[in-house]
XYZ file of C-alpha atoms in Angstrom:
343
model
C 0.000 0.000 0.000
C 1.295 3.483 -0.600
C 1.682 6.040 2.010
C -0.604 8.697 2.368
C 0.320 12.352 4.126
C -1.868 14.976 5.256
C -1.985 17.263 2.432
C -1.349 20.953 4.074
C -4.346 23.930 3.348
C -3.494 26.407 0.509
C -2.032 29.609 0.818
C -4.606 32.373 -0.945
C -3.810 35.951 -1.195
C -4.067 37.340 2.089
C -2.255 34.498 3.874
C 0.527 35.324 6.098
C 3.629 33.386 6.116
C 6.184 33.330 8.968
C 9.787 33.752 7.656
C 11.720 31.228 9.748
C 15.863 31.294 10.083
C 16.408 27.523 11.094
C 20.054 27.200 9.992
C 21.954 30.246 8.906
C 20.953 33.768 10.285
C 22.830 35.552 7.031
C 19.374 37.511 6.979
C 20.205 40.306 9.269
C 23.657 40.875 6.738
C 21.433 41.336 3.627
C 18.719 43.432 4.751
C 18.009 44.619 1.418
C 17.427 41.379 -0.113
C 14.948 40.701 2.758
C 12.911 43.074 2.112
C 12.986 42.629 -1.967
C 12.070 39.215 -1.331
C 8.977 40.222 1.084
C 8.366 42.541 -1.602
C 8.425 40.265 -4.214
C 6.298 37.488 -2.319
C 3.461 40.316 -1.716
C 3.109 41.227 -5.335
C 3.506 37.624 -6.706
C 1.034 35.731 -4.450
C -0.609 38.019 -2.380
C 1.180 37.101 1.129
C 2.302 38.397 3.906
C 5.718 37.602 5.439
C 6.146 37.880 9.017
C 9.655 37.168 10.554
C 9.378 34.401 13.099
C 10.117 35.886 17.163
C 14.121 34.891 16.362
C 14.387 34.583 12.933
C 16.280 38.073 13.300
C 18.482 37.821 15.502
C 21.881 37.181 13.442
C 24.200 34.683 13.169
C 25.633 34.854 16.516
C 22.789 34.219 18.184
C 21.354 31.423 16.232
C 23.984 29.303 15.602
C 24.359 29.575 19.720
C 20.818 29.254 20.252
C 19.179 25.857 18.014
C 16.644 25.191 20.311
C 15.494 29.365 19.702
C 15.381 28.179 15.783
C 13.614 24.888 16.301
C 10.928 27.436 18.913
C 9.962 29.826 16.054
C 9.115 26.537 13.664
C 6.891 25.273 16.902
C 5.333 29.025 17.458
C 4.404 29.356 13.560
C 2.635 25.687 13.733
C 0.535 26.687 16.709
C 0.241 29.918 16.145
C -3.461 30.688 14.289
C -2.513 33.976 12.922
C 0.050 32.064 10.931
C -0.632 30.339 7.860
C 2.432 28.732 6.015
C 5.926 28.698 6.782
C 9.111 29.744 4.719
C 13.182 29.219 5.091
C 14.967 32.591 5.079
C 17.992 30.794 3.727
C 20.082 27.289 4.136
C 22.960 26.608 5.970
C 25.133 23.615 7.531
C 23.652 22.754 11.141
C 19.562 22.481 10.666
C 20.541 18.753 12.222
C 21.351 20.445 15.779
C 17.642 21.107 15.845
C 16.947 17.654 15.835
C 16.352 16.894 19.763
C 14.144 20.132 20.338
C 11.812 19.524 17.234
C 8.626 17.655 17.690
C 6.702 16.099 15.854
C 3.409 16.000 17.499
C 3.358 19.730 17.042
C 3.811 19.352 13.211
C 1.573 16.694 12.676
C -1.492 18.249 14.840
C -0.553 21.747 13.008
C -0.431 20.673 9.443
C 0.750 23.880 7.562
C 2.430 24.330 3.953
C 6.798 24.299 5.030
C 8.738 25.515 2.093
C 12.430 25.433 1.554
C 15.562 23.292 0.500
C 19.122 22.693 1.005
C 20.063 22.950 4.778
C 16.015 22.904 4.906
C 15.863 19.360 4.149
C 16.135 17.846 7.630
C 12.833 20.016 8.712
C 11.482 18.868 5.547
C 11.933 15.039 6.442
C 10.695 16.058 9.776
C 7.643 17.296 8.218
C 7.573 13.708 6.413
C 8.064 12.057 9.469
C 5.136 13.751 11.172
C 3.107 12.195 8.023
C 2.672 15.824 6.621
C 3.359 16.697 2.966
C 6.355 19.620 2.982
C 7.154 21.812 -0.218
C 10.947 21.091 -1.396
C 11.507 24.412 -3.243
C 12.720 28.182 -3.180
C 13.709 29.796 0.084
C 12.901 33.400 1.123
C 16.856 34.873 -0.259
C 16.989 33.212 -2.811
C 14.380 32.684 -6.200
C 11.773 34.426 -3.972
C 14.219 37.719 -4.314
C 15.256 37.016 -7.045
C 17.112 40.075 -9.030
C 14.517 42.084 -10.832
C 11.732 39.898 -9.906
C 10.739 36.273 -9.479
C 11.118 34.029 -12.434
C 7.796 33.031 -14.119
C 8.812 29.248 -14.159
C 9.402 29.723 -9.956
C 6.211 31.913 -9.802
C 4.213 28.688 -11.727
C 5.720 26.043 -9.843
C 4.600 28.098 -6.444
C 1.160 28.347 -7.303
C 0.640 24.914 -8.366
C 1.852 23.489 -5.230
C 0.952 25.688 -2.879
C -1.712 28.200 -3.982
C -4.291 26.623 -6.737
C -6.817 23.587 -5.832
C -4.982 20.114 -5.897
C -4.739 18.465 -9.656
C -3.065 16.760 -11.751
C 0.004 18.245 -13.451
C 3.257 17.581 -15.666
C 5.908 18.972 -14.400
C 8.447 21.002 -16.871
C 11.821 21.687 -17.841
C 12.811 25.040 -17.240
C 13.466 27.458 -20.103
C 16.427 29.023 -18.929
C 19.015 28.498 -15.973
C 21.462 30.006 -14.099
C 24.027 29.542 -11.437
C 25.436 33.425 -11.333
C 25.621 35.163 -8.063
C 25.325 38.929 -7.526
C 26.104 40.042 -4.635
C 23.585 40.623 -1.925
C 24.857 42.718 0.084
C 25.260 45.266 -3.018
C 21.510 46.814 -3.133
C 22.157 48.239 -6.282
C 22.131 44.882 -7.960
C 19.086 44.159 -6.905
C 16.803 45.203 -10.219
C 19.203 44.089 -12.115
C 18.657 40.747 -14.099
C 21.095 38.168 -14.039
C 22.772 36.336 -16.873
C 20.732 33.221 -17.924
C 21.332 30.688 -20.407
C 18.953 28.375 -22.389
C 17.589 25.515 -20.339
C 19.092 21.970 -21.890
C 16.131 19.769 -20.887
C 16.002 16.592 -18.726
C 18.135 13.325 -19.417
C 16.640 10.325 -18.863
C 19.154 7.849 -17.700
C 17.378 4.348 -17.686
C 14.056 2.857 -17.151
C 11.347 1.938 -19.678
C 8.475 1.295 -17.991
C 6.232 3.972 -15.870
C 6.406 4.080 -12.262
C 5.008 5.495 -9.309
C 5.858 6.781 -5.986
C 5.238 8.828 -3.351
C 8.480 11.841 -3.482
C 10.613 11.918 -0.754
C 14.607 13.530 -1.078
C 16.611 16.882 -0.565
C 19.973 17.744 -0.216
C 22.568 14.615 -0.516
C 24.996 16.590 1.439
C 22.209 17.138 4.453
C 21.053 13.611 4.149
C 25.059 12.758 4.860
C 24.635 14.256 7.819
C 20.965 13.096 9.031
C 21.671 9.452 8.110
C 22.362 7.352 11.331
C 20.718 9.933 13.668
C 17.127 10.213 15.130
C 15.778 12.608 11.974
C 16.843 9.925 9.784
C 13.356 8.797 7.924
C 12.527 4.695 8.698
C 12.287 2.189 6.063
C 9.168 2.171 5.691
C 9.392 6.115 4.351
C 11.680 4.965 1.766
C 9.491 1.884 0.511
C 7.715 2.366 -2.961
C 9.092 6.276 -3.224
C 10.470 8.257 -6.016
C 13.730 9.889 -4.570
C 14.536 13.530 -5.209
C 18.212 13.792 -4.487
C 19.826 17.206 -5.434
C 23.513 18.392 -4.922
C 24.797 21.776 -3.112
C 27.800 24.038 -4.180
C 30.070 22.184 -2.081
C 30.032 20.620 -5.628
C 30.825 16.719 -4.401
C 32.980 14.661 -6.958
C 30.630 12.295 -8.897
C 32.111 9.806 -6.868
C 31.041 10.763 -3.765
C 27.677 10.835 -4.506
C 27.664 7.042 -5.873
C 29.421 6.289 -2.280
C 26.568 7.954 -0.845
C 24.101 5.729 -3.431
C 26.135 3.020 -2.428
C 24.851 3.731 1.327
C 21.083 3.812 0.534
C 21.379 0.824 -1.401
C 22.532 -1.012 1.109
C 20.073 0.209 3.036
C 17.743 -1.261 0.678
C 16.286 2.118 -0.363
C 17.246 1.778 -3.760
C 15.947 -1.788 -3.846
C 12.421 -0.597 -2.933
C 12.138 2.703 -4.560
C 9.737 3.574 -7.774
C 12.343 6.235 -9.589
C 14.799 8.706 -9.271
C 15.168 12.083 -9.804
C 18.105 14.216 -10.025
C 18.565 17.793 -9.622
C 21.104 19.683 -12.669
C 24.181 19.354 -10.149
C 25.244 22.807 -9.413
C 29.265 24.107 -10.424
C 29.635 20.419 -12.342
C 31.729 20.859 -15.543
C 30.310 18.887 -18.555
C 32.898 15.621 -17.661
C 31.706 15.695 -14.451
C 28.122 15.483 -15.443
C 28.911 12.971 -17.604
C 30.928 10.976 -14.963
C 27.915 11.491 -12.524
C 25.401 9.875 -14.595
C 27.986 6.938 -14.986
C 28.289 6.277 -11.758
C 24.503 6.192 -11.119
C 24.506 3.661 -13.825
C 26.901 1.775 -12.274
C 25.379 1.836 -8.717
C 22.071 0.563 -9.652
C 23.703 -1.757 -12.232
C 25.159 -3.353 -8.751
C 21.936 -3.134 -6.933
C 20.238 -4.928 -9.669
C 17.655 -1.698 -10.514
C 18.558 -1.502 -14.043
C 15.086 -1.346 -14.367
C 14.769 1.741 -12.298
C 13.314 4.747 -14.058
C 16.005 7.599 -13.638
C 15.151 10.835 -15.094
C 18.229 13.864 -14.634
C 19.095 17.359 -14.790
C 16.133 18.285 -13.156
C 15.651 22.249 -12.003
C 14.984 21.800 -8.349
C 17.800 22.298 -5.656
C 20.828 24.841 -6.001
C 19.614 25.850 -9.592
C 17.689 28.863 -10.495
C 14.782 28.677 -11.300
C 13.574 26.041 -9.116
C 10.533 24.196 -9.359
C 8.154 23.565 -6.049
C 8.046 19.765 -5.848
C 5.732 18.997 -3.066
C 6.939 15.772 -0.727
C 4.731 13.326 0.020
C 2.656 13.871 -2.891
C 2.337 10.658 -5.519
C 4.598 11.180 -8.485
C 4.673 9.437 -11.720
C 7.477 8.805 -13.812
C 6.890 7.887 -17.866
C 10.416 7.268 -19.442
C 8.612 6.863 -22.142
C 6.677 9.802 -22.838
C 9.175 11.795 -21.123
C 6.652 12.910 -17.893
C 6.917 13.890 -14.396
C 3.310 14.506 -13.479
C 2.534 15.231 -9.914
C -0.729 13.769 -8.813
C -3.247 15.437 -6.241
């Protein structure tokens, strides 16, 4: 039997969304890119973005202070004036927050979470809690975006998180981009970065369609989640389509076949419906090329050479990112070259 989560309300104009630091408090250094992306989130969907009690408080005092992070994600569940939840930014220690977060409070309090990178181990947590969580922009980043939000970003929001639940395929984005302007410098800010012509999903292997519920995030997050407490059972894993995505610590393609190598043995791979991997962010063309090798290889050794594997997919550390919405069933056509997301 598949797994079912409880499926978070929408977010309508007029909702207000608590803007929660869990990880890195950069925030209070780029003030200006704050308030572009509140900007930017008011004209776009009609929101309003209200920091969390901490959430401004800098870096000092929330990288001292985990259990004051992991307290503004409990105070936005519970509190009724509050009715979604967004990451300010990533980061590298969201898995301190692990023995202060619980999941009672998230699963009586089922509200839309969205955010990725560091963001993943809340996002599992929200998985945990059997509650679907929204792997997608954060707050500083596409939601700020320079001269406004993307279209493909402002799409993928409102199909996950503002219109009535349906069926849809997802897309490849049109263009991409991995430039970074500086925050700090306002006078970037209306200023469009460079992007270049999107170059479409890769499908790796698989012939068959397959479906899953999606579970994933950041490989090097999950590094650090795997063995502990926030580390998702088996049962989480079983039947899922895995959205695994790669940060601009830029691991070498082998690395992330070791880490493959890990979840196979844990028999995730063995049990999974597909695979989907994020356009891995600062790779050179070889190393792409090496990457999807190694994947091969991995479930060539696992015996999943059956597994549909679709690549180069804009979630993660890529701008634009899509919204894809964990928990939710996903099917995967190799075939007909579809990722629809089913309500």
């Amino acid at each position: 039997m598949s797994l079912t989560f409880l499926r978070p309300a929408r977010l309508p104009p007029g909702s207000r969304i608590a803007a929660l630091s869990l990880s890195s408090g950069l925030v209070t250094e780029v003030m200006g890119r704050y308030h572009a992306g509140v900007r930017q989130v008011a004209n776009e969907f009609g929101w309003e973005v209200v920091p969390a009690p901490n959430a401004l408080r800098g870096e000092d005092y929330l990288y001292a202070h985990p259990q004051a992070r992991a307290d503004d994600l409990h105070w936005a569940l519970k509190n009724p004036e509050m009715d979604g939840l967004l990451s300010m930014i990533g980061g590298d220690d969201s898995v301190r927050l692990l023995p202060f977060l619980d999941l009672d409070v998230i699963r009586a309090h089922p509200k839309p979470f969205l955010g990725f990178s560091d963001s993943t181990v809340t996002l599992l947590a929200f998985l945990r809690a059997g509650v679907m969580a929204f792997h997608g922009p954060a707050l500083l980043t596409d939601l700020a975006e320079n001269g406004g939000m993307h279209p493909f970003t402002v799409q993928g929001i409102r199909r996950a998180l503002v219109e009535e639940p349906q069926a849809f395929d997802l897309s490849p984005a049109p263009q991409w981009s991995e430039h970074f302007s500086d925050w700090g410098d306002e006078s970037l800010q209306e200023i469009r970065r460079p992007f270049q012509p999107g170059d479409g999903w890769q499908w790796l292997q698989g012939d068959a369609p397959a479906q899953g519920h999606l579970i994933g995030g950041c490989l090097e997050v999950l590094d650090m989640l795997n063995g502990t407490p926030g580390w998702p059972a088996p049962e989480l894993w079983h039947g899922a389509v895995l959205a695994l995505e790669t940060s601009e610590d830029i691991p070498a393609p082998s690395q992330v076949a070791y880490w493959l190598r890990n979840y196979a043995a844990q028999g995730m791979l063995t049990h999974a419906a597909g695979l989907m991997l994020a356009r891995p962010r600062g790779y050179t063309p070889q190393m792409v090329q090496e990457l999807y090798g190694w994947v091969r290889r991995v479930l060539h050794e696992g015996g999943r050479e059956d597994l549909p594997v679709v690549a180069n997919v804009d979630f993660g550390h890529t701008s634009p990112q899509m919204t894809l919405p964990l928990g939710a069933q996903v099917r995967l056509d190799p075939a007909a070259g579809r990722i629809t997301v089913l309500p």
